[in-house]
Amino acid sequence: MLTRAQVLDPLVRHRTDEIIVTTMGATRPWGRISDSDLDFASADSAMGHAADLALGIALAQPERTVACLNGDGSMLMTLGTLATVVGSGATNYLLFVMDNGVFEITGHQSVAGSGQIDYAAMAQAAGFQRVFFFEDARSYAESVEDILTQPGPTFVHLLVEPGSEGPISRNDREKGRYL
């Protein structure tokens, strides 16, 4: 199982000009390590729709790669997005799902079906061109550059330890550009 830092640090190291859309548990940690003008947070809008927003950006900006850093709870709320992404024909779209089994920023409630849902299999069944599953930091870190540079759509399922991020608020201490 990976820590959130083991997921985000390789991304920030290998990132070039990708647009990154974060939501829920990824918003604060990403804001602490990246201050790019191409970072956007979707943290207090409708939960689960960051992947949809990222797809809209990918379709509007086909010359750029767009990555969504999503959670398992958010993904479960909008599974139809998987088919929508494939149907859109977007090859510049990356969807990372950090599966920690809990709704972390709302109090660590268990995500329904936690530990039983195979998000990577769902993405593959929906028709994603490239699908990855990682539960160890080394193989993930060795794959990030390839994940970021090859055409997709690409889906990355990551088993991640629950963290300790609390509720998100828009105050001066919270870094990030909010959608």
Short mmCIF file of N, CA and C in Angstrom, two decimals:
data_model
loop_
_atom_site.label_atom_id
_atom_site.label_comp_id
_atom_site.label_asym_id
_atom_site.label_seq_id
_atom_site.Cartn_x
_atom_site.Cartn_y
_atom_site.Cartn_z
N MET A 1 0.84 -1.18 0.00
CA MET A 1 0.00 0.00 0.00
C MET A 1 0.89 1.25 0.00
N LEU A 2 0.48 2.25 -0.74
CA LEU A 2 1.27 3.48 -0.87
C LEU A 2 0.79 4.54 0.12
N THR A 3 1.67 5.45 0.45
CA THR A 3 1.25 6.65 1.16
C THR A 3 0.85 7.69 0.11
N ARG A 4 0.14 8.70 0.54
CA ARG A 4 -0.23 9.76 -0.40
C ARG A 4 1.01 10.43 -0.97
N ALA A 5 2.04 10.63 -0.15
CA ALA A 5 3.29 11.24 -0.63
C ALA A 5 3.94 10.37 -1.70
N GLN A 6 3.88 9.05 -1.55
CA GLN A 6 4.46 8.16 -2.55
C GLN A 6 3.70 8.21 -3.87
N VAL A 7 2.46 8.65 -3.84
CA VAL A 7 1.69 8.84 -5.07
C VAL A 7 2.02 10.19 -5.70
N LEU A 8 2.01 11.24 -4.89
CA LEU A 8 2.12 12.60 -5.42
C LEU A 8 3.54 13.02 -5.76
N ASP A 9 4.52 12.63 -4.97
CA ASP A 9 5.91 13.07 -5.22
C ASP A 9 6.42 12.68 -6.61
N PRO A 10 6.25 11.44 -7.07
CA PRO A 10 6.70 11.12 -8.43
C PRO A 10 5.95 11.92 -9.50
N LEU A 11 4.70 12.21 -9.26
CA LEU A 11 3.94 13.02 -10.22
C LEU A 11 4.52 14.42 -10.35
N VAL A 12 4.81 15.04 -9.23
CA VAL A 12 5.35 16.40 -9.29
C VAL A 12 6.75 16.41 -9.89
N ARG A 13 7.53 15.34 -9.68
CA ARG A 13 8.88 15.25 -10.25
C ARG A 13 8.86 15.08 -11.77
N HIS A 14 7.92 14.32 -12.28
CA HIS A 14 7.88 14.02 -13.72
C HIS A 14 6.95 14.94 -14.51
N ARG A 15 6.23 15.76 -13.82
CA ARG A 15 5.28 16.65 -14.47
C ARG A 15 5.99 17.67 -15.35
N THR A 16 5.40 17.95 -16.50
CA THR A 16 5.91 19.02 -17.37
C THR A 16 4.85 20.10 -17.47
N ASP A 17 3.98 20.01 -18.46
CA ASP A 17 2.95 21.03 -18.63
C ASP A 17 1.53 20.46 -18.53
N GLU A 18 1.37 19.37 -17.79
CA GLU A 18 0.05 18.77 -17.62
C GLU A 18 -0.83 19.65 -16.73
N ILE A 19 -2.10 19.69 -17.04
CA ILE A 19 -3.10 20.31 -16.17
C ILE A 19 -3.49 19.26 -15.15
N ILE A 20 -3.48 19.64 -13.87
CA ILE A 20 -3.82 18.70 -12.80
C ILE A 20 -5.07 19.21 -12.08
N VAL A 21 -6.10 18.36 -12.02
CA VAL A 21 -7.33 18.67 -11.31
C VAL A 21 -7.38 17.76 -10.09
N THR A 22 -7.45 18.36 -8.91
CA THR A 22 -7.50 17.57 -7.68
C THR A 22 -8.87 17.68 -7.04
N THR A 23 -9.16 16.73 -6.19
CA THR A 23 -10.39 16.78 -5.43
C THR A 23 -10.17 16.14 -4.07
N MET A 24 -11.01 16.48 -3.16
CA MET A 24 -11.08 15.93 -1.81
C MET A 24 -9.70 15.70 -1.18
N GLY A 25 -9.36 14.46 -0.85
CA GLY A 25 -8.14 14.17 -0.10
C GLY A 25 -6.83 14.50 -0.79
N ALA A 26 -6.86 14.74 -2.11
CA ALA A 26 -5.62 15.09 -2.82
C ALA A 26 -5.38 16.60 -2.88
N THR A 27 -6.41 17.39 -2.63
CA THR A 27 -6.31 18.84 -2.83
C THR A 27 -5.22 19.48 -1.98
N ARG A 28 -5.27 19.29 -0.68
CA ARG A 28 -4.28 19.92 0.20
C ARG A 28 -2.88 19.38 0.00
N PRO A 29 -2.68 18.07 -0.02
CA PRO A 29 -1.31 17.57 -0.21
C PRO A 29 -0.71 18.01 -1.54
N TRP A 30 -1.49 18.05 -2.62
CA TRP A 30 -0.96 18.50 -3.91
C TRP A 30 -0.61 19.98 -3.83
N GLY A 31 -1.45 20.78 -3.20
CA GLY A 31 -1.18 22.21 -3.06
C GLY A 31 0.08 22.51 -2.26
N ARG A 32 0.46 21.59 -1.38
CA ARG A 32 1.68 21.79 -0.60
C ARG A 32 2.94 21.52 -1.40
N ILE A 33 2.85 20.72 -2.47
CA ILE A 33 4.07 20.38 -3.22
C ILE A 33 4.10 20.96 -4.62
N SER A 34 2.98 21.52 -5.09
CA SER A 34 2.94 22.10 -6.43
C SER A 34 2.22 23.43 -6.40
N ASP A 35 2.82 24.43 -7.03
CA ASP A 35 2.18 25.75 -7.09
C ASP A 35 2.02 26.21 -8.54
N SER A 36 1.81 25.28 -9.43
CA SER A 36 1.68 25.58 -10.85
C SER A 36 0.36 26.30 -11.14
N ASP A 37 0.40 27.18 -12.12
CA ASP A 37 -0.82 27.82 -12.59
C ASP A 37 -1.73 26.82 -13.30
N LEU A 38 -1.24 25.62 -13.54
CA LEU A 38 -2.02 24.58 -14.20
C LEU A 38 -2.65 23.61 -13.21
N ASP A 39 -2.66 23.97 -11.93
CA ASP A 39 -3.30 23.18 -10.88
C ASP A 39 -4.68 23.76 -10.58
N PHE A 40 -5.67 22.89 -10.51
CA PHE A 40 -7.02 23.33 -10.19
C PHE A 40 -7.63 22.36 -9.18
N ALA A 41 -8.29 22.91 -8.17
CA ALA A 41 -8.92 22.09 -7.13
C ALA A 41 -10.43 22.14 -7.28
N SER A 42 -11.04 20.99 -7.19
CA SER A 42 -12.50 20.88 -7.19
C SER A 42 -12.87 20.18 -5.90
N ALA A 43 -12.86 20.96 -4.82
CA ALA A 43 -12.99 20.33 -3.51
C ALA A 43 -14.30 20.62 -2.80
N ASP A 44 -14.96 21.69 -3.13
CA ASP A 44 -16.18 21.96 -2.39
C ASP A 44 -17.39 22.06 -3.30
N SER A 45 -17.23 21.57 -4.51
CA SER A 45 -18.37 21.49 -5.42
C SER A 45 -18.97 20.10 -5.28
N ALA A 46 -19.74 19.66 -6.22
CA ALA A 46 -20.40 18.37 -6.12
C ALA A 46 -19.37 17.25 -6.06
N MET A 47 -19.38 16.49 -4.97
CA MET A 47 -18.41 15.42 -4.80
C MET A 47 -18.56 14.39 -5.92
N GLY A 48 -17.44 14.00 -6.47
CA GLY A 48 -17.43 12.99 -7.51
C GLY A 48 -17.30 13.55 -8.91
N HIS A 49 -17.43 14.85 -9.07
CA HIS A 49 -17.44 15.41 -10.41
C HIS A 49 -16.12 16.00 -10.88
N ALA A 50 -15.05 15.86 -10.13
CA ALA A 50 -13.75 16.35 -10.59
C ALA A 50 -13.33 15.63 -11.87
N ALA A 51 -13.62 14.34 -11.96
CA ALA A 51 -13.26 13.58 -13.16
C ALA A 51 -14.01 14.11 -14.38
N ASP A 52 -15.26 14.50 -14.20
CA ASP A 52 -16.04 15.10 -15.29
C ASP A 52 -15.46 16.46 -15.68
N LEU A 53 -15.13 17.27 -14.68
CA LEU A 53 -14.54 18.59 -14.95
C LEU A 53 -13.22 18.44 -15.70
N ALA A 54 -12.41 17.50 -15.27
CA ALA A 54 -11.13 17.26 -15.94
C ALA A 54 -11.34 16.83 -17.39
N LEU A 55 -12.37 16.02 -17.63
CA LEU A 55 -12.66 15.61 -19.00
C LEU A 55 -13.04 16.82 -19.85
N GLY A 56 -13.85 17.71 -19.31
CA GLY A 56 -14.22 18.92 -20.05
C GLY A 56 -13.00 19.75 -20.41
N ILE A 57 -12.07 19.86 -19.47
CA ILE A 57 -10.83 20.60 -19.74
C ILE A 57 -10.02 19.88 -20.82
N ALA A 58 -9.94 18.55 -20.73
CA ALA A 58 -9.19 17.78 -21.73
C ALA A 58 -9.77 17.96 -23.13
N LEU A 59 -11.08 18.00 -23.22
CA LEU A 59 -11.72 18.19 -24.53
C LEU A 59 -11.51 19.60 -25.05
N ALA A 60 -11.48 20.58 -24.14
CA ALA A 60 -11.27 21.98 -24.55
C ALA A 60 -9.81 22.29 -24.84
N GLN A 61 -8.90 21.49 -24.28
CA GLN A 61 -7.45 21.70 -24.43
C GLN A 61 -6.79 20.43 -24.97
N PRO A 62 -7.12 20.01 -26.18
CA PRO A 62 -6.62 18.72 -26.68
C PRO A 62 -5.10 18.65 -26.84
N GLU A 63 -4.42 19.78 -26.84
CA GLU A 63 -2.96 19.78 -26.98
C GLU A 63 -2.26 19.55 -25.64
N ARG A 64 -3.01 19.54 -24.55
CA ARG A 64 -2.43 19.33 -23.21
C ARG A 64 -2.94 18.03 -22.61
N THR A 65 -2.09 17.42 -21.80
CA THR A 65 -2.53 16.28 -21.01
C THR A 65 -3.21 16.81 -19.76
N VAL A 66 -4.34 16.21 -19.41
CA VAL A 66 -5.10 16.61 -18.23
C VAL A 66 -5.21 15.39 -17.32
N ALA A 67 -4.79 15.55 -16.07
CA ALA A 67 -4.86 14.47 -15.09
C ALA A 67 -5.79 14.86 -13.96
N CYS A 68 -6.63 13.93 -13.56
CA CYS A 68 -7.51 14.11 -12.41
C CYS A 68 -7.00 13.22 -11.29
N LEU A 69 -6.79 13.81 -10.11
CA LEU A 69 -6.40 13.05 -8.92
C LEU A 69 -7.66 12.87 -8.09
N ASN A 70 -8.26 11.71 -8.22
CA ASN A 70 -9.57 11.41 -7.67
C ASN A 70 -9.45 10.45 -6.50
N GLY A 71 -10.50 10.34 -5.72
CA GLY A 71 -10.55 9.37 -4.64
C GLY A 71 -11.52 8.25 -4.98
N ASP A 72 -11.45 7.17 -4.21
CA ASP A 72 -12.34 6.04 -4.46
C ASP A 72 -13.79 6.39 -4.19
N GLY A 73 -14.05 7.17 -3.15
CA GLY A 73 -15.43 7.58 -2.86
C GLY A 73 -15.99 8.45 -3.97
N SER A 74 -15.19 9.38 -4.44
CA SER A 74 -15.63 10.24 -5.55
C SER A 74 -15.86 9.42 -6.81
N MET A 75 -14.98 8.48 -7.10
CA MET A 75 -15.12 7.66 -8.30
C MET A 75 -16.39 6.83 -8.23
N LEU A 76 -16.66 6.27 -7.06
CA LEU A 76 -17.84 5.43 -6.90
C LEU A 76 -19.13 6.22 -7.14
N MET A 77 -19.11 7.51 -6.83
CA MET A 77 -20.29 8.34 -7.02
C MET A 77 -20.60 8.63 -8.49
N THR A 78 -19.59 8.51 -9.35
CA THR A 78 -19.79 8.88 -10.76
C THR A 78 -19.16 7.85 -11.70
N LEU A 79 -19.50 6.60 -11.52
CA LEU A 79 -18.91 5.54 -12.35
C LEU A 79 -19.22 5.72 -13.84
N GLY A 80 -20.31 6.39 -14.16
CA GLY A 80 -20.64 6.63 -15.55
C GLY A 80 -19.60 7.46 -16.28
N THR A 81 -18.78 8.18 -15.52
CA THR A 81 -17.71 8.97 -16.11
C THR A 81 -16.75 8.09 -16.91
N LEU A 82 -16.55 6.86 -16.47
CA LEU A 82 -15.63 5.96 -17.18
C LEU A 82 -16.07 5.77 -18.63
N ALA A 83 -17.35 5.49 -18.83
CA ALA A 83 -17.86 5.31 -20.19
C ALA A 83 -17.87 6.63 -20.95
N THR A 84 -18.14 7.72 -20.26
CA THR A 84 -18.16 9.03 -20.91
C THR A 84 -16.78 9.40 -21.43
N VAL A 85 -15.75 9.13 -20.63
CA VAL A 85 -14.37 9.42 -21.05
C VAL A 85 -14.04 8.65 -22.32
N VAL A 86 -14.29 7.37 -22.31
CA VAL A 86 -13.97 6.54 -23.48
C VAL A 86 -14.78 6.99 -24.69
N GLY A 87 -16.06 7.27 -24.50
CA GLY A 87 -16.90 7.71 -25.59
C GLY A 87 -16.51 9.06 -26.17
N SER A 88 -15.83 9.87 -25.37
CA SER A 88 -15.42 11.21 -25.83
C SER A 88 -14.28 11.15 -26.83
N GLY A 89 -13.51 10.07 -26.79
CA GLY A 89 -12.34 9.96 -27.67
C GLY A 89 -11.12 10.72 -27.18
N ALA A 90 -11.18 11.29 -25.98
CA ALA A 90 -10.04 12.04 -25.44
C ALA A 90 -8.85 11.11 -25.20
N THR A 91 -7.74 11.42 -25.85
CA THR A 91 -6.52 10.62 -25.65
C THR A 91 -5.54 11.33 -24.72
N ASN A 92 -5.90 12.52 -24.25
CA ASN A 92 -5.05 13.33 -23.39
C ASN A 92 -5.55 13.34 -21.95
N TYR A 93 -6.25 12.30 -21.54
CA TYR A 93 -6.92 12.25 -20.25
C TYR A 93 -6.33 11.15 -19.37
N LEU A 94 -5.99 11.52 -18.14
CA LEU A 94 -5.47 10.57 -17.14
C LEU A 94 -6.36 10.64 -15.91
N LEU A 95 -6.78 9.51 -15.41
CA LEU A 95 -7.60 9.46 -14.20
C LEU A 95 -6.90 8.58 -13.17
N PHE A 96 -6.43 9.22 -12.10
CA PHE A 96 -5.80 8.53 -10.99
C PHE A 96 -6.85 8.37 -9.90
N VAL A 97 -7.07 7.15 -9.41
CA VAL A 97 -7.99 6.92 -8.31
C VAL A 97 -7.19 6.42 -7.12
N MET A 98 -7.15 7.26 -6.08
CA MET A 98 -6.46 6.90 -4.84
C MET A 98 -7.47 6.22 -3.92
N ASP A 99 -7.34 4.93 -3.81
CA ASP A 99 -8.28 4.07 -3.10
C ASP A 99 -7.78 3.85 -1.68
N ASN A 100 -8.36 4.63 -0.74
CA ASN A 100 -7.98 4.47 0.66
C ASN A 100 -9.10 3.86 1.49
N GLY A 101 -10.23 3.57 0.86
CA GLY A 101 -11.33 2.89 1.54
C GLY A 101 -12.20 3.75 2.42
N VAL A 102 -11.90 5.05 2.52
CA VAL A 102 -12.69 5.93 3.40
C VAL A 102 -12.96 7.27 2.73
N PHE A 103 -14.01 7.92 3.20
CA PHE A 103 -14.28 9.31 2.86
C PHE A 103 -13.47 10.14 3.86
N GLU A 104 -12.23 10.40 3.52
CA GLU A 104 -11.28 10.95 4.47
C GLU A 104 -11.63 12.34 4.99
N ILE A 105 -11.98 13.26 4.10
CA ILE A 105 -12.16 14.64 4.56
C ILE A 105 -13.51 14.89 5.22
N THR A 106 -14.38 13.87 5.23
CA THR A 106 -15.66 14.04 5.92
C THR A 106 -15.74 13.21 7.20
N GLY A 107 -14.63 12.62 7.62
CA GLY A 107 -14.64 11.92 8.90
C GLY A 107 -14.27 10.45 8.85
N HIS A 108 -13.68 9.98 7.78
CA HIS A 108 -13.21 8.60 7.66
C HIS A 108 -14.32 7.55 7.66
N GLN A 109 -15.49 7.90 7.13
CA GLN A 109 -16.53 6.89 6.97
C GLN A 109 -16.07 5.92 5.88
N SER A 110 -16.44 4.65 6.03
CA SER A 110 -16.05 3.64 5.04
C SER A 110 -16.76 3.88 3.71
N VAL A 111 -16.01 3.70 2.63
CA VAL A 111 -16.59 3.74 1.28
C VAL A 111 -17.30 2.40 1.07
N ALA A 112 -18.51 2.44 0.55
CA ALA A 112 -19.26 1.20 0.29
C ALA A 112 -18.44 0.27 -0.59
N GLY A 113 -18.37 -1.00 -0.20
CA GLY A 113 -17.64 -1.99 -0.98
C GLY A 113 -16.14 -1.89 -0.87
N SER A 114 -15.65 -1.13 0.08
CA SER A 114 -14.21 -0.94 0.24
C SER A 114 -13.48 -2.28 0.31
N GLY A 115 -12.42 -2.40 -0.47
CA GLY A 115 -11.63 -3.62 -0.50
C GLY A 115 -12.18 -4.69 -1.43
N GLN A 116 -13.37 -4.47 -1.98
CA GLN A 116 -13.98 -5.45 -2.87
C GLN A 116 -14.12 -4.94 -4.30
N ILE A 117 -14.01 -3.63 -4.48
CA ILE A 117 -14.23 -3.03 -5.80
C ILE A 117 -12.93 -2.97 -6.58
N ASP A 118 -12.95 -3.45 -7.80
CA ASP A 118 -11.78 -3.41 -8.67
C ASP A 118 -11.99 -2.29 -9.69
N TYR A 119 -11.55 -1.09 -9.31
CA TYR A 119 -11.73 0.08 -10.18
C TYR A 119 -10.99 -0.09 -11.51
N ALA A 120 -9.83 -0.70 -11.47
CA ALA A 120 -9.06 -0.92 -12.71
C ALA A 120 -9.84 -1.82 -13.67
N ALA A 121 -10.48 -2.86 -13.16
CA ALA A 121 -11.28 -3.75 -14.01
C ALA A 121 -12.46 -3.00 -14.61
N MET A 122 -13.06 -2.10 -13.83
CA MET A 122 -14.17 -1.30 -14.36
C MET A 122 -13.70 -0.40 -15.50
N ALA A 123 -12.55 0.23 -15.31
CA ALA A 123 -12.01 1.11 -16.35
C ALA A 123 -11.69 0.31 -17.61
N GLN A 124 -11.13 -0.86 -17.43
CA GLN A 124 -10.81 -1.72 -18.58
C GLN A 124 -12.09 -2.13 -19.30
N ALA A 125 -13.11 -2.50 -18.54
CA ALA A 125 -14.38 -2.90 -19.15
C ALA A 125 -15.04 -1.73 -19.88
N ALA A 126 -14.83 -0.51 -19.39
CA ALA A 126 -15.39 0.68 -20.05
C ALA A 126 -14.64 1.02 -21.33
N GLY A 127 -13.42 0.47 -21.50
CA GLY A 127 -12.68 0.69 -22.73
C GLY A 127 -11.48 1.61 -22.64
N PHE A 128 -11.02 1.91 -21.42
CA PHE A 128 -9.80 2.73 -21.30
C PHE A 128 -8.66 2.03 -22.03
N GLN A 129 -7.88 2.80 -22.77
CA GLN A 129 -6.76 2.25 -23.55
C GLN A 129 -5.66 1.70 -22.66
N ARG A 130 -5.39 2.40 -21.57
CA ARG A 130 -4.30 2.00 -20.68
C ARG A 130 -4.82 1.98 -19.25
N VAL A 131 -4.63 0.87 -18.58
CA VAL A 131 -5.11 0.70 -17.21
C VAL A 131 -3.98 0.14 -16.36
N PHE A 132 -3.77 0.77 -15.21
CA PHE A 132 -2.70 0.36 -14.29
C PHE A 132 -3.29 0.15 -12.90
N PHE A 133 -2.66 -0.75 -12.15
CA PHE A 133 -2.99 -0.96 -10.74
C PHE A 133 -1.68 -1.02 -9.97
N PHE A 134 -1.59 -0.22 -8.91
CA PHE A 134 -0.38 -0.20 -8.10
C PHE A 134 -0.73 -0.31 -6.62
N GLU A 135 0.06 -1.12 -5.92
CA GLU A 135 -0.04 -1.20 -4.47
C GLU A 135 1.33 -1.07 -3.81
N ASP A 136 2.37 -0.85 -4.63
CA ASP A 136 3.69 -0.63 -4.05
C ASP A 136 4.34 0.59 -4.71
N ALA A 137 5.09 1.31 -3.92
CA ALA A 137 5.65 2.60 -4.34
C ALA A 137 6.68 2.46 -5.45
N ARG A 138 7.48 1.44 -5.39
CA ARG A 138 8.57 1.33 -6.36
C ARG A 138 8.06 1.14 -7.80
N SER A 139 7.17 0.19 -8.00
CA SER A 139 6.67 -0.05 -9.36
C SER A 139 5.90 1.16 -9.87
N TYR A 140 5.17 1.82 -8.98
CA TYR A 140 4.45 3.03 -9.38
C TYR A 140 5.43 4.13 -9.80
N ALA A 141 6.41 4.42 -8.95
CA ALA A 141 7.38 5.49 -9.25
C ALA A 141 8.11 5.23 -10.56
N GLU A 142 8.40 3.97 -10.84
CA GLU A 142 9.08 3.61 -12.09
C GLU A 142 8.18 3.77 -13.32
N SER A 143 6.88 3.85 -13.12
CA SER A 143 5.93 3.91 -14.23
C SER A 143 5.37 5.31 -14.51
N VAL A 144 5.56 6.24 -13.59
CA VAL A 144 4.91 7.55 -13.71
C VAL A 144 5.26 8.28 -14.99
N GLU A 145 6.51 8.29 -15.37
CA GLU A 145 6.90 9.02 -16.58
C GLU A 145 6.17 8.45 -17.80
N ASP A 146 6.11 7.14 -17.91
CA ASP A 146 5.38 6.50 -19.01
C ASP A 146 3.89 6.84 -18.95
N ILE A 147 3.32 6.81 -17.76
CA ILE A 147 1.90 7.13 -17.60
C ILE A 147 1.61 8.53 -18.11
N LEU A 148 2.47 9.48 -17.79
CA LEU A 148 2.25 10.88 -18.17
C LEU A 148 2.47 11.15 -19.65
N THR A 149 3.25 10.34 -20.33
CA THR A 149 3.66 10.69 -21.70
C THR A 149 2.99 9.89 -22.81
N GLN A 150 2.35 8.80 -22.49
CA GLN A 150 1.74 7.97 -23.54
C GLN A 150 0.26 8.34 -23.72
N PRO A 151 -0.25 8.23 -24.95
CA PRO A 151 -1.66 8.56 -25.19
C PRO A 151 -2.60 7.62 -24.45
N GLY A 152 -3.73 8.14 -24.09
CA GLY A 152 -4.73 7.39 -23.35
C GLY A 152 -6.04 7.32 -24.11
N PRO A 153 -7.13 7.25 -23.39
CA PRO A 153 -7.25 7.61 -21.99
C PRO A 153 -6.58 6.56 -21.09
N THR A 154 -6.10 7.05 -19.96
CA THR A 154 -5.34 6.23 -19.03
C THR A 154 -6.02 6.26 -17.66
N PHE A 155 -6.10 5.09 -17.03
CA PHE A 155 -6.69 4.95 -15.70
C PHE A 155 -5.65 4.33 -14.79
N VAL A 156 -5.47 4.92 -13.61
CA VAL A 156 -4.48 4.43 -12.65
C VAL A 156 -5.17 4.22 -11.30
N HIS A 157 -5.26 2.98 -10.86
CA HIS A 157 -5.86 2.62 -9.57
C HIS A 157 -4.72 2.41 -8.58
N LEU A 158 -4.74 3.17 -7.49
CA LEU A 158 -3.67 3.12 -6.49
C LEU A 158 -4.24 2.77 -5.13
N LEU A 159 -3.73 1.73 -4.49
CA LEU A 159 -4.11 1.44 -3.11
C LEU A 159 -3.29 2.33 -2.20
N VAL A 160 -3.98 3.19 -1.45
CA VAL A 160 -3.34 4.23 -0.65
C VAL A 160 -3.79 4.13 0.80
N GLU A 161 -2.86 4.32 1.71
CA GLU A 161 -3.20 4.34 3.13
C GLU A 161 -4.09 5.55 3.44
N PRO A 162 -5.09 5.39 4.32
CA PRO A 162 -5.86 6.56 4.72
C PRO A 162 -4.93 7.59 5.38
N GLY A 163 -5.21 8.84 5.12
CA GLY A 163 -4.41 9.91 5.70
C GLY A 163 -5.16 10.60 6.82
N SER A 164 -4.75 11.81 7.11
CA SER A 164 -5.36 12.54 8.22
C SER A 164 -5.82 13.93 7.81
N GLU A 165 -6.12 14.11 6.52
CA GLU A 165 -6.62 15.40 6.06
C GLU A 165 -8.04 15.60 6.59
N GLY A 166 -8.28 16.75 7.17
CA GLY A 166 -9.63 17.07 7.65
C GLY A 166 -10.41 17.79 6.57
N PRO A 167 -11.56 18.35 6.94
CA PRO A 167 -12.38 19.07 5.97
C PRO A 167 -11.60 20.21 5.31
N ILE A 168 -11.92 20.46 4.05
CA ILE A 168 -11.27 21.52 3.28
C ILE A 168 -12.05 22.81 3.42
N SER A 169 -11.34 23.90 3.63
CA SER A 169 -11.97 25.21 3.66
C SER A 169 -11.13 26.15 2.82
N ARG A 170 -11.75 27.18 2.32
CA ARG A 170 -11.03 28.16 1.49
C ARG A 170 -10.55 29.30 2.38
N ASN A 171 -9.42 29.11 3.01
CA ASN A 171 -8.86 30.20 3.80
C ASN A 171 -7.44 30.45 3.33
N ASP A 172 -6.79 31.42 3.89
CA ASP A 172 -5.45 31.81 3.44
C ASP A 172 -4.42 30.70 3.59
N ARG A 173 -4.65 29.75 4.49
CA ARG A 173 -3.69 28.66 4.69
C ARG A 173 -3.84 27.57 3.63
N GLU A 174 -4.99 27.51 2.98
CA GLU A 174 -5.25 26.48 1.96
C GLU A 174 -4.72 26.96 0.62
N LYS A 175 -3.75 26.24 0.09
CA LYS A 175 -3.21 26.58 -1.22
C LYS A 175 -4.05 25.91 -2.29
N GLY A 176 -4.12 26.52 -3.44
CA GLY A 176 -4.81 25.92 -4.57
C GLY A 176 -5.75 26.87 -5.25
N ARG A 177 -5.90 26.69 -6.54
CA ARG A 177 -6.87 27.45 -7.32
C ARG A 177 -8.11 26.58 -7.43
N TYR A 178 -9.22 27.10 -6.96
CA TYR A 178 -10.44 26.32 -6.92
C TYR A 178 -11.29 26.56 -8.14
N LEU A 179 -11.88 25.50 -8.67
CA LEU A 179 -12.79 25.60 -9.81
C LEU A 179 -14.13 26.10 -9.33
#
